[in-house]
XYZ file of C-alpha atoms in Angstrom:
557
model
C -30.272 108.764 51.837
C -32.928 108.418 49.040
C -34.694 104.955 48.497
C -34.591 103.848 45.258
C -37.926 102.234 44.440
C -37.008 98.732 44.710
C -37.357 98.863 48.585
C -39.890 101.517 48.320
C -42.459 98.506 47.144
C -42.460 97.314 50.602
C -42.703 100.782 52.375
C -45.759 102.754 51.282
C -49.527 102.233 51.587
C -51.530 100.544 53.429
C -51.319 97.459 51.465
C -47.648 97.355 52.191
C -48.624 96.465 56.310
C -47.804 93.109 56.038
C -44.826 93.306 55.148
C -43.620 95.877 57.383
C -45.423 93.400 59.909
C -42.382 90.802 58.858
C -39.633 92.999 58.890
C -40.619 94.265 62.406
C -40.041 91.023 64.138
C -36.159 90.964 62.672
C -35.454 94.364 64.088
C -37.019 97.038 62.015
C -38.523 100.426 63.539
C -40.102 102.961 62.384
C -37.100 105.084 60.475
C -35.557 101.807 59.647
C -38.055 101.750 56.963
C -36.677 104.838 55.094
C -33.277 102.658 54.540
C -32.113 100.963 51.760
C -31.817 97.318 52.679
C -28.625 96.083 51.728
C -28.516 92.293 51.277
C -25.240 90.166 52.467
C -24.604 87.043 50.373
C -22.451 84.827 53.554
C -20.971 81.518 52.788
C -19.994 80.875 55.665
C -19.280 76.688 55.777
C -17.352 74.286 58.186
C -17.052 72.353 54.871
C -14.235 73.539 53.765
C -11.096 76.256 55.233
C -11.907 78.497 52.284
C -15.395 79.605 53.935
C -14.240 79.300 57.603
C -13.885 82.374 58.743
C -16.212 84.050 56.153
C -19.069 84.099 58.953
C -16.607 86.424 61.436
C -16.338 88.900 58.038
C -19.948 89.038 57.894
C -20.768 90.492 60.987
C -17.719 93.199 60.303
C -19.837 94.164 56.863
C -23.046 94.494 58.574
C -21.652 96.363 60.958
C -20.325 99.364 59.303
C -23.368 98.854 56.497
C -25.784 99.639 59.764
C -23.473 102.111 60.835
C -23.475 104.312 57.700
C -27.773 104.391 57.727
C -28.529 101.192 56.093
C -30.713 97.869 57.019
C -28.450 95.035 56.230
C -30.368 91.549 56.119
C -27.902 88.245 56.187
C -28.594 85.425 53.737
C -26.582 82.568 53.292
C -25.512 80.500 50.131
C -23.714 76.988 49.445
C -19.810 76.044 48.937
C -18.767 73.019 47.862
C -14.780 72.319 48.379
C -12.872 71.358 45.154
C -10.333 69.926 47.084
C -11.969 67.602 49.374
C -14.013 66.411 46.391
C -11.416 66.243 43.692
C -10.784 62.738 42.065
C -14.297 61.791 43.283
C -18.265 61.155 42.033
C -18.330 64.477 43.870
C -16.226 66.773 41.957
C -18.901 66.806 39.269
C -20.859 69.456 41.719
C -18.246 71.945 41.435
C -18.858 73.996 38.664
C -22.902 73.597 39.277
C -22.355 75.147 42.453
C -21.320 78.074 40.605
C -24.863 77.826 38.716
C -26.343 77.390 42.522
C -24.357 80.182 43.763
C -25.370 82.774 41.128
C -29.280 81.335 41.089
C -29.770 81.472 44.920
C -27.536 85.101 45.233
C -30.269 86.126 42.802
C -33.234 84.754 44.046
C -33.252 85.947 47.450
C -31.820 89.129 46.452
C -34.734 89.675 43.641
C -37.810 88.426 46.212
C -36.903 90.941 48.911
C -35.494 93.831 46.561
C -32.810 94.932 48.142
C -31.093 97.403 47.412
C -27.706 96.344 47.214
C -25.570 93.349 47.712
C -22.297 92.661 49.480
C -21.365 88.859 48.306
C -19.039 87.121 51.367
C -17.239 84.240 49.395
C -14.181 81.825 49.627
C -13.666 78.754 47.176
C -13.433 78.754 43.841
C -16.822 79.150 43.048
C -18.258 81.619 45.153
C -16.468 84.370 43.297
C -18.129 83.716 39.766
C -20.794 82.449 41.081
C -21.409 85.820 43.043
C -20.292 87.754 39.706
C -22.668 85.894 37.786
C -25.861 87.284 39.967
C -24.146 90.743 40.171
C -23.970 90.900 36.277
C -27.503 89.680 35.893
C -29.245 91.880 38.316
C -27.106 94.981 37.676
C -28.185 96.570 41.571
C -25.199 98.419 43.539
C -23.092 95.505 44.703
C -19.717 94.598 46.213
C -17.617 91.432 46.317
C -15.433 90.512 49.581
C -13.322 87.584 49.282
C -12.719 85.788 52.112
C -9.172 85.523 51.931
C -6.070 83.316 50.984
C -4.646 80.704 53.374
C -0.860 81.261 54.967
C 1.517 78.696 53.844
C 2.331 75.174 55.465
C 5.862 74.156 56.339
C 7.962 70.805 55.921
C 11.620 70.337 55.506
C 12.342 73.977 54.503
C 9.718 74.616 51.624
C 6.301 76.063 51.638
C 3.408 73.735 51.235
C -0.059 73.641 49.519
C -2.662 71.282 49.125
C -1.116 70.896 45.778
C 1.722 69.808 47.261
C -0.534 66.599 48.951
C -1.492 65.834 45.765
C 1.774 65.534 44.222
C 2.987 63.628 47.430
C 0.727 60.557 46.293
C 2.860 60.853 42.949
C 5.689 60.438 44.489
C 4.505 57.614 46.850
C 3.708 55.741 43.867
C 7.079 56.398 42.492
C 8.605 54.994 45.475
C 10.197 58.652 45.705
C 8.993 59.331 49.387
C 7.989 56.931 51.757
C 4.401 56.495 53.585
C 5.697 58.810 56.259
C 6.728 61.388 54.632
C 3.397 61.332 52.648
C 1.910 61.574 55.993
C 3.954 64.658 57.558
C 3.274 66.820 54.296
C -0.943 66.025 54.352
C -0.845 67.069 58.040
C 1.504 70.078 57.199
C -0.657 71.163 54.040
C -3.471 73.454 55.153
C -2.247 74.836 58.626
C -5.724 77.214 59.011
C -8.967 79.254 57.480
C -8.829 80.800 53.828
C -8.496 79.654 50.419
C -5.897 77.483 48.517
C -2.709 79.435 48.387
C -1.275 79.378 45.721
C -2.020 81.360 42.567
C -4.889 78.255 41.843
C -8.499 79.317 41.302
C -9.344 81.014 44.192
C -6.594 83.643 44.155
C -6.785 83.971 40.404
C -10.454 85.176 40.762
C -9.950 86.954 43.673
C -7.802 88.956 42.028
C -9.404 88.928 38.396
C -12.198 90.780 40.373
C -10.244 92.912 41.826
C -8.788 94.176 38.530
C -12.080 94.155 37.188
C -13.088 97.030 39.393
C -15.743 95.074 41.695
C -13.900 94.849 44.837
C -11.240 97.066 47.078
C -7.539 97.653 45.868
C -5.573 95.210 47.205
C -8.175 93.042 48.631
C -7.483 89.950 46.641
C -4.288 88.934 48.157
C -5.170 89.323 51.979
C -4.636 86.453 54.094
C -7.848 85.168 55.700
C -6.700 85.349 59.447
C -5.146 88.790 59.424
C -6.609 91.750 60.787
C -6.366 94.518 57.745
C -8.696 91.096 56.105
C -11.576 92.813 58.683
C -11.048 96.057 58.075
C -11.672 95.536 54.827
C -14.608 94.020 55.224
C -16.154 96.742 56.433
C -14.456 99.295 54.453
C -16.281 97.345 51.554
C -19.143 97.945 53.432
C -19.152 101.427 53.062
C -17.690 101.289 49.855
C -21.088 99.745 48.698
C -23.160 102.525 50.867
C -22.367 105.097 48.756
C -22.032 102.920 45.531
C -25.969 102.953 46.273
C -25.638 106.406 46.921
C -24.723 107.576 43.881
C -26.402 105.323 41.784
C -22.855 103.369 40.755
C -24.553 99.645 39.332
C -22.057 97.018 38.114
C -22.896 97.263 34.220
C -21.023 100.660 34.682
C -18.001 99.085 35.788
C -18.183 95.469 34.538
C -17.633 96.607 30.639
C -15.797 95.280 27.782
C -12.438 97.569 28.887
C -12.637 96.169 32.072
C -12.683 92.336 31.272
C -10.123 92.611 29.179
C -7.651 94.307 32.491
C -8.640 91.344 34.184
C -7.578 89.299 31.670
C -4.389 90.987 31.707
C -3.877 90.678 35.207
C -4.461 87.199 35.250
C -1.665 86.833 32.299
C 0.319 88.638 34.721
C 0.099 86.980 37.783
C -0.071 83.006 36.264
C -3.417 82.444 37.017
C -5.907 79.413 36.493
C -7.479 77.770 33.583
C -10.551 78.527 35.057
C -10.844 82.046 34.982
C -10.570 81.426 31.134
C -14.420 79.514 31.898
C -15.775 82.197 34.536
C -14.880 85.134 33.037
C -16.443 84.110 29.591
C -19.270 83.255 32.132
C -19.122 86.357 34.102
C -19.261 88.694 30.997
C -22.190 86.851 29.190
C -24.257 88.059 32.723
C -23.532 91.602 32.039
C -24.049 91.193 28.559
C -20.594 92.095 27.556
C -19.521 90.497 24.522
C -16.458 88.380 25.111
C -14.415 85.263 23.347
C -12.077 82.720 23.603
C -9.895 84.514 20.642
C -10.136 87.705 23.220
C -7.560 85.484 25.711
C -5.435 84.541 22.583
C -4.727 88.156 21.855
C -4.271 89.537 25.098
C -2.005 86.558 25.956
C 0.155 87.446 23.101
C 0.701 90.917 24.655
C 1.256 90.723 28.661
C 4.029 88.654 30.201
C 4.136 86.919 33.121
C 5.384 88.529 35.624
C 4.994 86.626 38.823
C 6.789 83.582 39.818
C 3.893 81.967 41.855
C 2.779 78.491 42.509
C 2.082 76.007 41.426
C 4.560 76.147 38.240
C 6.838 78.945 40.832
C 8.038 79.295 43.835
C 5.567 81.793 45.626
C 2.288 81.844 47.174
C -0.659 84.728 47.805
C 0.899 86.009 51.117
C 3.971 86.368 49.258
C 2.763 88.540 46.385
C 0.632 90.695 48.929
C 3.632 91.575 50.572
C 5.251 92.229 47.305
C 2.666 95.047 46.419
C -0.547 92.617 45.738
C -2.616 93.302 42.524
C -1.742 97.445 42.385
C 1.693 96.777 41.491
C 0.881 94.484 38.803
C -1.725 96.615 37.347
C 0.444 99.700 37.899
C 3.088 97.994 35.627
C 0.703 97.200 32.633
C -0.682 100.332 32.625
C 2.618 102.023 32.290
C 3.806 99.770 29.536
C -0.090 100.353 28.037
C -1.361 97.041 28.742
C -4.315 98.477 30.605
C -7.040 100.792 30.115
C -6.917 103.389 32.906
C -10.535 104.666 32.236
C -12.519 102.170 34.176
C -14.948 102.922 36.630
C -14.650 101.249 39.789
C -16.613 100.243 42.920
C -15.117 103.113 44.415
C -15.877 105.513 41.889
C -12.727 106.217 40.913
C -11.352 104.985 37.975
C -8.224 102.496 37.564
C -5.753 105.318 36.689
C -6.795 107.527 39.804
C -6.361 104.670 42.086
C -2.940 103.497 41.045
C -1.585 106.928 40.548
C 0.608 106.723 43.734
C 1.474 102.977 43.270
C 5.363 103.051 42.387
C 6.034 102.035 38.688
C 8.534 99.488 39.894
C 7.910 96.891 41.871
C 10.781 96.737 44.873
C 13.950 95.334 44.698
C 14.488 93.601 47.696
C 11.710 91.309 46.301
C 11.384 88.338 43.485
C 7.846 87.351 43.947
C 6.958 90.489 40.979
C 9.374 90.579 38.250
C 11.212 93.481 37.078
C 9.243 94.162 33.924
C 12.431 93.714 31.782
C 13.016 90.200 33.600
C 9.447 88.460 33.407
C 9.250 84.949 33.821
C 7.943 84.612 30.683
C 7.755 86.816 27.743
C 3.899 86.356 26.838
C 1.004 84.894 28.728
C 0.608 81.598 29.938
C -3.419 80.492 28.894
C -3.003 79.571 25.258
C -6.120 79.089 23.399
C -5.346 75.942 21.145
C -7.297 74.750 18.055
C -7.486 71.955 15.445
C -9.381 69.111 14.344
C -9.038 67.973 17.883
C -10.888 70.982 18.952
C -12.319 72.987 16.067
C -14.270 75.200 18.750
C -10.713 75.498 20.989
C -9.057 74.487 24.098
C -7.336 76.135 26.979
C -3.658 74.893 27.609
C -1.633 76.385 30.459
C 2.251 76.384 29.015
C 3.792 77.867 32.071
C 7.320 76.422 32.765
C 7.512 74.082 30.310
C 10.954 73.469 28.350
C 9.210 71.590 25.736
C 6.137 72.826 24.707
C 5.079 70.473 21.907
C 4.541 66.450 21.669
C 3.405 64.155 19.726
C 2.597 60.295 20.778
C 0.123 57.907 21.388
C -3.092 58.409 22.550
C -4.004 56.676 25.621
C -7.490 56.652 25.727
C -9.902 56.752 29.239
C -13.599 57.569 29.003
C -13.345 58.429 32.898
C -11.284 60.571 34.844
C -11.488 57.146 37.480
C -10.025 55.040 34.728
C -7.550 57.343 33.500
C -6.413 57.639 37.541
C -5.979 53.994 37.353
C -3.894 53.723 35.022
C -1.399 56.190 36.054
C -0.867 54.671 39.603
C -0.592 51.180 38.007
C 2.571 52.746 35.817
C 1.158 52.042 32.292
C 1.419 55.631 31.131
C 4.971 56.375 29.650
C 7.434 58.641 28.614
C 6.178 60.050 25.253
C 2.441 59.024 25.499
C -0.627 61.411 25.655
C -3.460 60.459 27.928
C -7.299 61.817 26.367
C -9.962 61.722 29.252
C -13.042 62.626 27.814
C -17.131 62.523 28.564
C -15.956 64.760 31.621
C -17.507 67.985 29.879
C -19.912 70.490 31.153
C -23.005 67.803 29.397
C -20.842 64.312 29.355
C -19.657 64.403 33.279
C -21.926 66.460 33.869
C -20.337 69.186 35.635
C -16.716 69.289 33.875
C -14.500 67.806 36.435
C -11.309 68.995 37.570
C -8.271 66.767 36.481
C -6.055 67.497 40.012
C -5.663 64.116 41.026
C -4.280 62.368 37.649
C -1.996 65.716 36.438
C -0.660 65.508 40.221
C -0.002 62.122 40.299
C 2.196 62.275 36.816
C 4.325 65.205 37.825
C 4.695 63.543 41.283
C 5.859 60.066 39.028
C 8.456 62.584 36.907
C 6.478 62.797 34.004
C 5.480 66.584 33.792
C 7.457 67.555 30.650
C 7.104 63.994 28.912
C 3.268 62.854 28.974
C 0.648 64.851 27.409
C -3.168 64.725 28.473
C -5.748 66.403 27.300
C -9.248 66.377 28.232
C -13.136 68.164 27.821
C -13.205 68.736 31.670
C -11.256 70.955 32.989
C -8.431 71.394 35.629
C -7.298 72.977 38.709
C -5.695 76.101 39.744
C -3.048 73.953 41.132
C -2.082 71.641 37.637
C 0.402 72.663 35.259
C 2.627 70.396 32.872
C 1.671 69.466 29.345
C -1.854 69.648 29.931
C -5.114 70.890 27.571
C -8.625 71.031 28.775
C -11.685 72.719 27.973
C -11.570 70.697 24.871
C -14.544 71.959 22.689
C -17.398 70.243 21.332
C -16.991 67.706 24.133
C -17.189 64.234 23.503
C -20.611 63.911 24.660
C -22.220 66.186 22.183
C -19.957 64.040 19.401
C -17.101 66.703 19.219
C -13.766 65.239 17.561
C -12.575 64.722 20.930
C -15.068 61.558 21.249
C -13.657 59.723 17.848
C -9.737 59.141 19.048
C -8.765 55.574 19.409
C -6.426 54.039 21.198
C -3.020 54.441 19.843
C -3.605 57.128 17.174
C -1.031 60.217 16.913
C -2.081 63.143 18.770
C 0.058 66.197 18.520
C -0.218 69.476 21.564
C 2.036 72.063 19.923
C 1.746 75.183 22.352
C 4.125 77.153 20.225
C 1.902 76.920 16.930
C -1.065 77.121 19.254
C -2.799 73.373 17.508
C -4.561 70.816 18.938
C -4.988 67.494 16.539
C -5.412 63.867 16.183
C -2.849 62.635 13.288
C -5.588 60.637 11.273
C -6.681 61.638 8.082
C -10.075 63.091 7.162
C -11.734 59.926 6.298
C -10.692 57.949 9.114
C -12.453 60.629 11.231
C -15.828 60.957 8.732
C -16.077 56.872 9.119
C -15.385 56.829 12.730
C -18.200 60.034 12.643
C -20.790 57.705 11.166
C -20.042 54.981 13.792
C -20.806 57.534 16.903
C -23.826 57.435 19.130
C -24.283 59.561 22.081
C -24.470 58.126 25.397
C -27.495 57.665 27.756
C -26.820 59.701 30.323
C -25.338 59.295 33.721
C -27.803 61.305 35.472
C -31.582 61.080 34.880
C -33.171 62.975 37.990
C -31.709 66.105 40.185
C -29.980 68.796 39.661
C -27.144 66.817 37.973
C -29.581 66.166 35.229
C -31.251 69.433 34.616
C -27.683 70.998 34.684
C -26.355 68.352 31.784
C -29.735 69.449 30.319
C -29.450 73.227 29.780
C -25.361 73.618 30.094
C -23.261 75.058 27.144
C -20.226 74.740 25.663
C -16.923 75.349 27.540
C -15.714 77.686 24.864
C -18.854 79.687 26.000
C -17.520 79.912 29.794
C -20.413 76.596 30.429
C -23.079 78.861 31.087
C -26.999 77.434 31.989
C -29.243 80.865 30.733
């Protein structure tokens, strides 16, 4: 197997003795040295069940990359768990770990040139994180995800951590009592793998997978099974002769491919946030890519899978179902996909679903019938108006009434706004604004779980609005808009609502807007100043320092 001549710096000449010095004492002989080095990206953590068993999938990937004539070398990179942290001073990490993630992928893989990379990753941010250094470096490279989590059990029903969240709701409603609140957070997360319902993880699990960068079916695999493994290594030697034939990501992560991804993720009811990581993801590989481009394809695609948290399914469920292939298989046949895109196993999308049936079974409901979706059109709606003249992202999934208007409750905190709701003074008919929680004013763009859970746990999913310029979890849905754009720390319109003014969300006409006029605004404009901000030193501050706009997927290069 030819070199290319990224290893081949620290091979040849005399000068290059050091350096084979180093590499001796971690196992290298003499014909190791004529083998591409394949790095493995592990994030392996105790910190959270997403990354659990990631270290056991490691050693199954360098494994089969040593058995098929290569010199893998093990590296390991940071999680942070959304879950554990949401509703706290620690949540504001998340999406900088993605920065973190990408930056540290990048670094060691760029100081040792490898040769290729195999990324090992769980929660919610290893995935775009991982994509992000792929993109940038544009080397032979494969992601693995680590795999979903199985389903807890209580009183009949499947469970989530979601569904933890939502219990506090309902203890606060004096729906459920302190036991019961109890027996469901024990019940919650029986094992290893990620959240399982179609929340972050799974969404970019498999918006990667339809984006060509990891195996067919891959993306719905529960953590603990065996065929989870297997595929491990088979991704292994997927990447061997990626590197091989000379296969880099740019060839496969193009404009055609983003927008199946986007597609699938229409299909399937994914996250908000692959709205942010894609845009993030495609500005890596230099692929031009918008918030309008989501508009349009959401317009197009229904959804056809009745997964949590808005359904009634999880991960496990829609592997069993036919996983990712059969949704892909059934856009392509109605021309929703482009079948022309490379993947990482050198076929293209067309060639790999061409034995996937073009119905999905019937003995099944997790994947709709196409001519029964759950909904007709997507579910991320990309709203705009004076409220967000740069947009927002609004997920309108299972709501019967997709528009309000009503007073603004205004909370410059995510803590405050919390507050509030478990003291009962948000009502029927109001809409609660949480701003200076964007990528700058948090920094970091917190996720909104704890307050969205809490109202649909009090009953008030269909009949209070919020919107905000952080963002929210996988696991949220009601009448909810986030990614709210300018942010009210860089003085976006978001920043000027007061108390009590009319704010209209109207997912049908797709508008976002504060009822005021013009020159109520223009005066309330002049009055503005900008906050000192809440983080002067660290990584927080260099992060609030270089981050951009959500509506430009809150990327730091």
């Amino acid at each position: 197997m030819p070199l290319n001549k990224r290893s081949q710096l620290i091979t040849q000449g005399v000068q290059r003795s050091p350096n084979r010095a180093m590499l001796r004492a971690v196992g290298f002989k003499d014909a190791d040295f004529r083998k591409p080095i394949i790095g493995i990206a592990n994030g392996y953590s105790t910190i959270t069940p997403c990354n659990l068993g990631l270290g056991d999938l490691t050693r199954r990937a360098e494994a089969a990359a040593r058995k098929a004539g290569t010199m893998p070398q093990t590296f390991g990179t940071i999680t942070v768990s959304d879950g554990i942290s949401m509703g706290t001073e620690g949540m504001k990490f998340s999406l900088v770990s993605r920065e973190v993630i990408a930056d540290s992928i990048e670094t060691a893989v760029q100081a040792q040139r490898m040769d290729g990379l195999l990324a090992v990753g769980g929660c919610d941010k290893n995935m775009p994180g991982a994509m992000i250094a792929i993109g940038r470096m544009n080397i032979p490279a494969i992601f693995v995800y680590g795999g979903t989590i199985k389903p807890g059990h209580y009183k009949g029903r499947d469970l989530t951590v979601v569904s933890s969240f939502e219990a506090v709701g309902e203890y606060t409603a004096g729906k459920i009592g302190k036991a019961e609140l109890t027996a469901v957070e024990r019940r919650a997360c029986p094992g290893a793998g990620s959240c399982g319902g179609m929340f972050t993880a799974n969404t970019m699990s498999s918006a990667i997978e339809a984006l060509g960068m990891s195996l067919p079916r891959s993306s719905t695999m529960a953590a603990v099974d065996r065929e989870k493994h297997d595929s491990a290594a088979e991704s292994a030697e997927t990447l061997v002769s990626a590197i091989r034939k000379g296969l880099l990501p740019r060839a496969i992560m193009t404009r055609k491919s983003f927008e199946n991804a986007i597609a699938v993720v229409m299909a399937v009811g994914g996250s908000t946030n692959a709205v942010l990581h894609l845009l993030a993801m495609a500005h890596a590989a230099e692929v031009p890519l918008a918030l309008d481009d989501f508009e349009a394809i959401r317009g197009r695609v229904p959804v056809l899978c009745d997964m949590k948290p808005s359904g009634r399914y999880v991960a496990t469920d829609l592997h069993q179902a036919g996983g990712i292939p059969q949704v892909m298989k059934m856009l392509l046949d109605h021309d929703l996909l482009h079948d022309d895109c490379m993947t990482i196993t050198g076929k293209i999308v067309g060639d790999l679903l061409r034995k996937v049936p073009a119905r999905p079974r019937r003995d099944q409901d997790v994947i709709r019938q196409w001519e029964n979706p759950m909904y007709p059109h997507g579910h991320l709606a990309i709203l705009k108006g004076n409220l967000a003249p740069d947009g927002a992202v609004a997920k309108i999934t299972g709501l019967k009434r997709p528009t309000i208007t009503g007073p603004a409750r205004v909370f410059d905190s995510e803590e405050a706004a919390m507050a509030a709701i478990l003291e009962k003074k948000i009502r029927s008919g109001d809409v609660v604004v949480i701003r200076y929680e964007g990528p700058k004013g948090g920094p970091g763009m917190r996720e909104m779980l704890s307050p969205t859970a809490a109202l649909v746990g009090e009953g008030h999913a269909e009949d209070v609005g919020l919107i905000t310029d952080g963002r929210f979890s996988g696991g949220t849905y009601g009448m909810v808009v986030g990614h709210v754009a300018p942010e009210a720390a860089v003085g976006g319109p978001i920043a000027l609502v007061e108390e009590g003014d009319p704010v209209t969300i109207d997912a049908e006409r797709r508008l976002l807007q504060v009822n005021v006029s013009g020159e109520a605004l223009a005066r309330r404009r002049s009055a503005w100043r900008p906050r000192p901000p809440r983080y002067t030193r660290g990584v927080m501050a260099k992060y609030a320092g270089q981050v951009s706009s959500a509506c430009r997927g809150a990327v730091t290069d």
